[in-house]
mmCIF file of C-alpha atoms in Angstrom:
data_model
loop_
_atom_site.group_PDB
_atom_site.id
_atom_site.type_symbol
_atom_site.label_atom_id
_atom_site.label_comp_id
_atom_site.label_asym_id
_atom_site.label_seq_id
_atom_site.Cartn_x
_atom_site.Cartn_y
_atom_site.Cartn_z
ATOM 1 C CA MET E 1 -55.844 -1.654 -36.126
ATOM 2 C CA THR E 2 -54.377 -1.316 -32.645
ATOM 3 C CA LYS E 3 -53.092 2.194 -31.920
ATOM 4 C CA ILE E 4 -50.156 2.727 -29.571
ATOM 5 C CA ALA E 5 -48.659 6.017 -28.375
ATOM 6 C CA VAL E 6 -45.055 6.118 -27.191
ATOM 7 C CA ILE E 7 -44.872 9.120 -24.863
ATOM 8 C CA TYR E 8 -41.604 10.317 -23.374
ATOM 9 C CA TYR E 9 -39.723 13.139 -21.720
ATOM 10 C CA SER E 10 -35.982 13.431 -22.226
ATOM 11 C CA LEU E 11 -33.510 16.035 -21.039
ATOM 12 C CA TYR E 12 -30.265 14.497 -22.297
ATOM 13 C CA SER E 13 -31.655 12.103 -24.953
ATOM 14 C CA HIS E 14 -31.498 8.840 -22.986
ATOM 15 C CA CYS E 15 -35.268 8.448 -22.851
ATOM 16 C CA LYS E 16 -35.584 9.625 -26.435
ATOM 17 C CA THR E 17 -33.383 6.691 -27.464
ATOM 18 C CA LEU E 18 -35.526 4.297 -25.430
ATOM 19 C CA ALA E 19 -38.720 5.771 -26.887
ATOM 20 C CA GLU E 20 -37.467 5.507 -30.458
ATOM 21 C CA THR E 21 -36.499 1.886 -29.847
ATOM 22 C CA ALA E 22 -39.950 1.123 -28.427
ATOM 23 C CA LEU E 23 -41.592 2.877 -31.371
ATOM 24 C CA ALA E 24 -39.658 0.824 -33.921
ATOM 25 C CA SER E 25 -40.471 -2.392 -32.068
ATOM 26 C CA ALA E 26 -44.184 -1.586 -31.876
ATOM 27 C CA LYS E 27 -44.305 -0.748 -35.575
ATOM 28 C CA ALA E 28 -42.450 -3.958 -36.408
ATOM 29 C CA ASP E 29 -45.254 -5.842 -34.699
ATOM 30 C CA GLY E 30 -47.737 -4.330 -37.135
ATOM 31 C CA VAL E 31 -49.578 -1.771 -35.021
ATOM 32 C CA ASP E 32 -50.220 1.898 -35.718
ATOM 33 C CA ALA E 33 -47.663 3.517 -33.401
ATOM 34 C CA GLU E 34 -46.857 7.192 -32.923
ATOM 35 C CA ILE E 35 -44.296 9.010 -30.786
ATOM 36 C CA TYR E 36 -44.889 12.093 -28.650
ATOM 37 C CA GLN E 37 -43.035 14.048 -25.992
ATOM 38 C CA VAL E 38 -44.505 15.762 -22.960
ATOM 39 C CA ALA E 39 -44.224 19.523 -22.721
ATOM 40 C CA GLU E 40 -41.114 21.080 -21.245
ATOM 41 C CA THR E 41 -41.661 23.066 -18.062
ATOM 42 C CA LEU E 42 -38.145 24.493 -17.738
ATOM 43 C CA SER E 43 -37.303 27.823 -19.298
ATOM 44 C CA ASP E 44 -34.829 28.137 -22.161
ATOM 45 C CA GLU E 45 -32.490 29.936 -19.774
ATOM 46 C CA ILE E 46 -32.483 27.041 -17.313
ATOM 47 C CA LEU E 47 -32.085 24.477 -20.091
ATOM 48 C CA ALA E 48 -29.091 26.398 -21.442
ATOM 49 C CA LYS E 49 -27.470 26.429 -17.997
ATOM 50 C CA MET E 50 -28.024 22.664 -17.790
ATOM 51 C CA HIS E 51 -26.356 22.218 -21.215
ATOM 52 C CA ALA E 52 -29.433 20.358 -22.465
ATOM 53 C CA PRO E 53 -29.421 19.558 -26.177
ATOM 54 C CA PRO E 54 -32.257 20.814 -28.412
ATOM 55 C CA LYS E 55 -35.511 18.890 -28.266
ATOM 56 C CA ALA E 56 -36.340 16.384 -30.990
ATOM 57 C CA ASP E 57 -38.892 17.388 -33.573
ATOM 58 C CA TYR E 58 -41.668 15.186 -32.218
ATOM 59 C CA PRO E 59 -45.145 16.534 -31.426
ATOM 60 C CA VAL E 60 -46.062 17.421 -27.863
ATOM 61 C CA ILE E 61 -48.795 15.210 -26.434
ATOM 62 C CA THR E 62 -52.028 16.758 -25.176
ATOM 63 C CA PRO E 63 -54.482 15.108 -22.793
ATOM 64 C CA ALA E 64 -57.198 15.037 -25.464
ATOM 65 C CA LYS E 65 -54.898 13.091 -27.799
ATOM 66 C CA LEU E 66 -54.790 10.179 -25.351
ATOM 67 C CA THR E 67 -58.343 9.188 -26.240
ATOM 68 C CA GLU E 68 -57.238 8.211 -29.757
ATOM 69 C CA PHE E 69 -55.049 5.301 -28.621
ATOM 70 C CA ASP E 70 -55.580 1.834 -27.202
ATOM 71 C CA GLY E 71 -52.359 1.818 -25.219
ATOM 72 C CA TYR E 72 -49.460 3.965 -24.043
ATOM 73 C CA ILE E 73 -45.780 3.204 -23.625
ATOM 74 C CA PHE E 74 -44.625 5.850 -21.157
ATOM 75 C CA VAL E 75 -40.859 6.428 -21.132
ATOM 76 C CA ILE E 76 -40.226 8.304 -17.902
ATOM 77 C CA PRO E 77 -36.987 9.646 -16.416
ATOM 78 C CA THR E 78 -36.706 9.455 -12.665
ATOM 79 C CA ARG E 79 -36.199 12.266 -10.165
ATOM 80 C CA TYR E 80 -35.785 11.177 -6.556
ATOM 81 C CA GLY E 81 -37.483 7.850 -7.199
ATOM 82 C CA ARG E 82 -40.553 9.090 -9.044
ATOM 83 C CA ALA E 83 -41.596 10.563 -12.387
ATOM 84 C CA VAL E 84 -40.045 13.869 -13.391
ATOM 85 C CA SER E 85 -42.144 17.006 -12.855
ATOM 86 C CA GLN E 86 -42.805 17.385 -16.587
ATOM 87 C CA PHE E 87 -44.649 14.061 -16.571
ATOM 88 C CA SER E 88 -46.440 14.938 -13.346
ATOM 89 C CA ALA E 89 -47.629 18.200 -14.906
ATOM 90 C CA PHE E 90 -48.970 16.278 -17.890
ATOM 91 C CA PHE E 91 -50.735 13.743 -15.681
ATOM 92 C CA ASP E 92 -52.232 16.577 -13.611
ATOM 93 C CA ALA E 93 -53.716 18.084 -16.770
ATOM 94 C CA THR E 94 -55.862 15.006 -17.449
ATOM 95 C CA GLY E 95 -58.575 15.836 -14.903
ATOM 96 C CA GLY E 96 -61.231 16.275 -17.572
ATOM 97 C CA LEU E 97 -60.517 12.794 -18.898
ATOM 98 C CA TRP E 98 -60.695 11.393 -15.380
ATOM 99 C CA ALA E 99 -64.087 13.041 -14.800
ATOM 100 C CA THR E 100 -65.562 11.214 -17.792
ATOM 101 C CA GLN E 101 -63.410 8.056 -17.418
ATOM 102 C CA ALA E 102 -62.454 8.539 -21.052
ATOM 103 C CA LEU E 103 -59.309 6.433 -20.621
ATOM 104 C CA SER E 104 -60.952 3.492 -18.876
ATOM 105 C CA LYS E 105 -59.953 0.113 -20.327
ATOM 106 C CA LYS E 106 -56.913 1.604 -22.074
ATOM 107 C CA PHE E 107 -53.520 -0.005 -21.409
ATOM 108 C CA ALA E 108 -50.195 1.431 -20.246
ATOM 109 C CA THR E 109 -46.676 0.331 -19.466
ATOM 110 C CA VAL E 110 -43.615 2.142 -18.099
ATOM 111 C CA ILE E 111 -39.986 2.261 -19.237
ATOM 112 C CA THR E 112 -37.597 4.264 -17.059
ATOM 113 C CA SER E 113 -34.186 5.867 -16.850
ATOM 114 C CA THR E 114 -32.247 6.608 -13.670
ATOM 115 C CA GLY E 115 -28.884 8.143 -12.946
ATOM 116 C CA THR E 116 -27.767 5.305 -10.683
ATOM 117 C CA GLN E 117 -28.404 1.589 -10.177
ATOM 118 C CA HIS E 118 -30.594 2.227 -7.166
ATOM 119 C CA GLY E 119 -32.101 5.520 -8.313
ATOM 120 C CA GLY E 120 -35.715 4.395 -8.273
ATOM 121 C CA GLN E 121 -36.627 2.524 -11.446
ATOM 122 C CA GLU E 122 -39.126 0.315 -9.631
ATOM 123 C CA THR E 123 -40.521 3.144 -7.520
ATOM 124 C CA THR E 124 -41.028 5.311 -10.603
ATOM 125 C CA ALA E 125 -43.249 2.624 -12.122
ATOM 126 C CA LEU E 126 -44.926 1.912 -8.778
ATOM 127 C CA THR E 127 -45.783 5.556 -8.097
ATOM 128 C CA THR E 128 -47.176 5.969 -11.609
ATOM 129 C CA VAL E 129 -49.675 3.141 -11.106
ATOM 130 C CA PRO E 130 -52.041 5.331 -9.010
ATOM 131 C CA PHE E 131 -52.470 7.598 -12.054
ATOM 132 C CA PHE E 132 -53.453 4.553 -14.077
ATOM 133 C CA ALA E 133 -55.815 3.307 -11.369
ATOM 134 C CA HIS E 134 -57.718 6.590 -11.107
ATOM 135 C CA HIS E 135 -58.252 6.606 -14.866
ATOM 136 C CA GLY E 136 -59.118 2.930 -15.104
ATOM 137 C CA ILE E 137 -56.031 2.317 -17.235
ATOM 138 C CA ILE E 138 -54.715 -1.253 -17.102
ATOM 139 C CA PHE E 139 -51.017 -1.471 -16.192
ATOM 140 C CA VAL E 140 -48.979 -4.078 -18.076
ATOM 141 C CA PRO E 141 -45.613 -4.946 -16.484
ATOM 142 C CA LEU E 142 -42.783 -6.604 -18.350
ATOM 143 C CA GLY E 143 -42.513 -9.477 -15.907
ATOM 144 C CA TYR E 144 -39.606 -11.795 -16.626
ATOM 145 C CA ALA E 145 -40.438 -11.979 -20.318
ATOM 146 C CA HIS E 146 -36.799 -12.464 -21.335
ATOM 147 C CA PRO E 147 -33.882 -14.237 -19.621
ATOM 148 C CA ASP E 148 -31.634 -11.188 -20.010
ATOM 149 C CA ILE E 149 -33.522 -9.569 -17.131
ATOM 150 C CA LEU E 150 -31.814 -12.106 -14.880
ATOM 151 C CA ARG E 151 -28.279 -11.381 -16.109
ATOM 152 C CA MET E 152 -25.663 -10.641 -13.455
ATOM 153 C CA ASP E 153 -22.565 -10.307 -15.627
ATOM 154 C CA GLN E 154 -22.919 -6.563 -16.252
ATOM 155 C CA ILE E 155 -24.557 -3.410 -14.944
ATOM 156 C CA LEU E 156 -28.082 -3.567 -16.250
ATOM 157 C CA ALA E 157 -31.258 -1.551 -15.783
ATOM 158 C CA GLY E 158 -34.805 -2.841 -15.874
ATOM 159 C CA GLY E 159 -36.730 -5.608 -14.191
ATOM 160 C CA PRO E 160 -40.241 -7.036 -13.918
ATOM 161 C CA TRP E 161 -41.791 -3.569 -13.665
ATOM 162 C CA GLY E 162 -40.318 -2.585 -17.004
ATOM 163 C CA ALA E 163 -37.231 -2.078 -19.128
ATOM 164 C CA GLY E 164 -34.949 0.896 -18.620
ATOM 165 C CA THR E 165 -31.476 2.333 -18.708
ATOM 166 C CA LEU E 166 -28.885 3.816 -16.384
ATOM 167 C CA ALA E 167 -27.722 7.252 -17.478
ATOM 168 C CA GLY E 168 -24.971 7.674 -14.914
ATOM 169 C CA ALA E 169 -24.983 10.448 -12.337
ATOM 170 C CA ASP E 170 -23.446 12.804 -14.909
ATOM 171 C CA GLY E 171 -25.551 11.537 -17.820
ATOM 172 C CA SER E 172 -22.547 10.134 -19.659
ATOM 173 C CA ARG E 173 -23.684 6.517 -19.897
ATOM 174 C CA GLN E 174 -25.828 5.609 -22.894
ATOM 175 C CA PRO E 175 -28.304 2.694 -23.095
ATOM 176 C CA SER E 176 -26.460 -0.578 -23.554
ATOM 177 C CA GLU E 177 -27.175 -3.099 -26.281
ATOM 178 C CA VAL E 178 -28.813 -5.435 -23.757
ATOM 179 C CA GLU E 179 -30.972 -2.626 -22.330
ATOM 180 C CA LEU E 180 -32.185 -1.673 -25.807
ATOM 181 C CA SER E 181 -32.886 -5.334 -26.511
ATOM 182 C CA LEU E 182 -35.052 -5.463 -23.377
ATOM 183 C CA VAL E 183 -36.900 -2.327 -24.521
ATOM 184 C CA ASP E 184 -37.628 -4.176 -27.762
ATOM 185 C CA VAL E 185 -38.927 -7.192 -25.818
ATOM 186 C CA HIS E 186 -40.951 -4.945 -23.539
ATOM 187 C CA ALA E 187 -42.618 -3.051 -26.386
ATOM 188 C CA LYS E 188 -43.503 -6.245 -28.253
ATOM 189 C CA HIS E 189 -44.824 -7.848 -25.061
ATOM 190 C CA PHE E 190 -47.039 -4.821 -24.448
ATOM 191 C CA VAL E 191 -48.273 -4.743 -28.036
ATOM 192 C CA GLY E 192 -49.182 -8.426 -27.756
ATOM 193 C CA VAL E 193 -51.320 -7.793 -24.680
ATOM 194 C CA VAL E 194 -53.101 -4.794 -26.186
ATOM 195 C CA ASN E 195 -53.632 -6.585 -29.488
ATOM 196 C CA GLN E 196 -55.287 -9.480 -27.738
ATOM 197 C CA PHE E 197 -57.777 -7.123 -26.081
ATOM 198 C CA VAL E 198 -58.474 -5.061 -29.206
ATOM 199 C CA LYS E 199 -59.006 -8.122 -31.376
ATOM 200 C CA GLY E 200 -61.157 -9.801 -28.742
ATOM 201 C CA ALA E 201 -59.082 -12.969 -28.759
#
C-alpha cells in the first residue's frame, strides 16, 4: 500500500488545519497516511511572548523516518517568501540521506500559508524545489487541477504550485471553505500520482 507522510509546521494552527485536511483527504483515497510536525526551534519563553497556542499531540518527524514513505505532503508556512527556519533546520538535518540518495524516486508536494496575498506562496514552493532536486525527490505541483483555482470573486490563496491559505498579517484569518476544498483536491491529486508510480501503472 502507498505510504504518505503529511509533514507540517504551525505556529498559530493555520498549517495544522491544512495538514489535517490533507491527511483526511489522503486517507479517504485509500492510502496509508500519517501526520507529523517538524521540531520547534523557538524556546518556550519566546513562544509565550508570541502568544502561540500549545502544539498538537502529533509526533515530530525525524530524517530517518522519511525513508518509510513513498511521498510527502509538506505544509510549510512562509517567512519572507521562503520556508520557515524550522523547516529549513529539518531539511538541513537530512545530509546523511542525501549522501546515500535514500530519498531518490520519492515524491513531494507543497502546501503553504502566508500572512498576505503577495507574501510568497509561489516562492516558498519554488525555493523548496532545490531540496527535492538534491535528494532526487520528484516534485508534484497542483497545476490547475480544479476550476476554483481560477476564481476571482474572493480573496483566495493557492495556485498551480500548490494549495494554501492566507493567515492575515495578524494571524486572524482562518482557511476559507474554498481553500480547504483546494487542499482536498491537492492531496487527492498527489496521492493519484504517487499511487500510479507505486502500483506500476
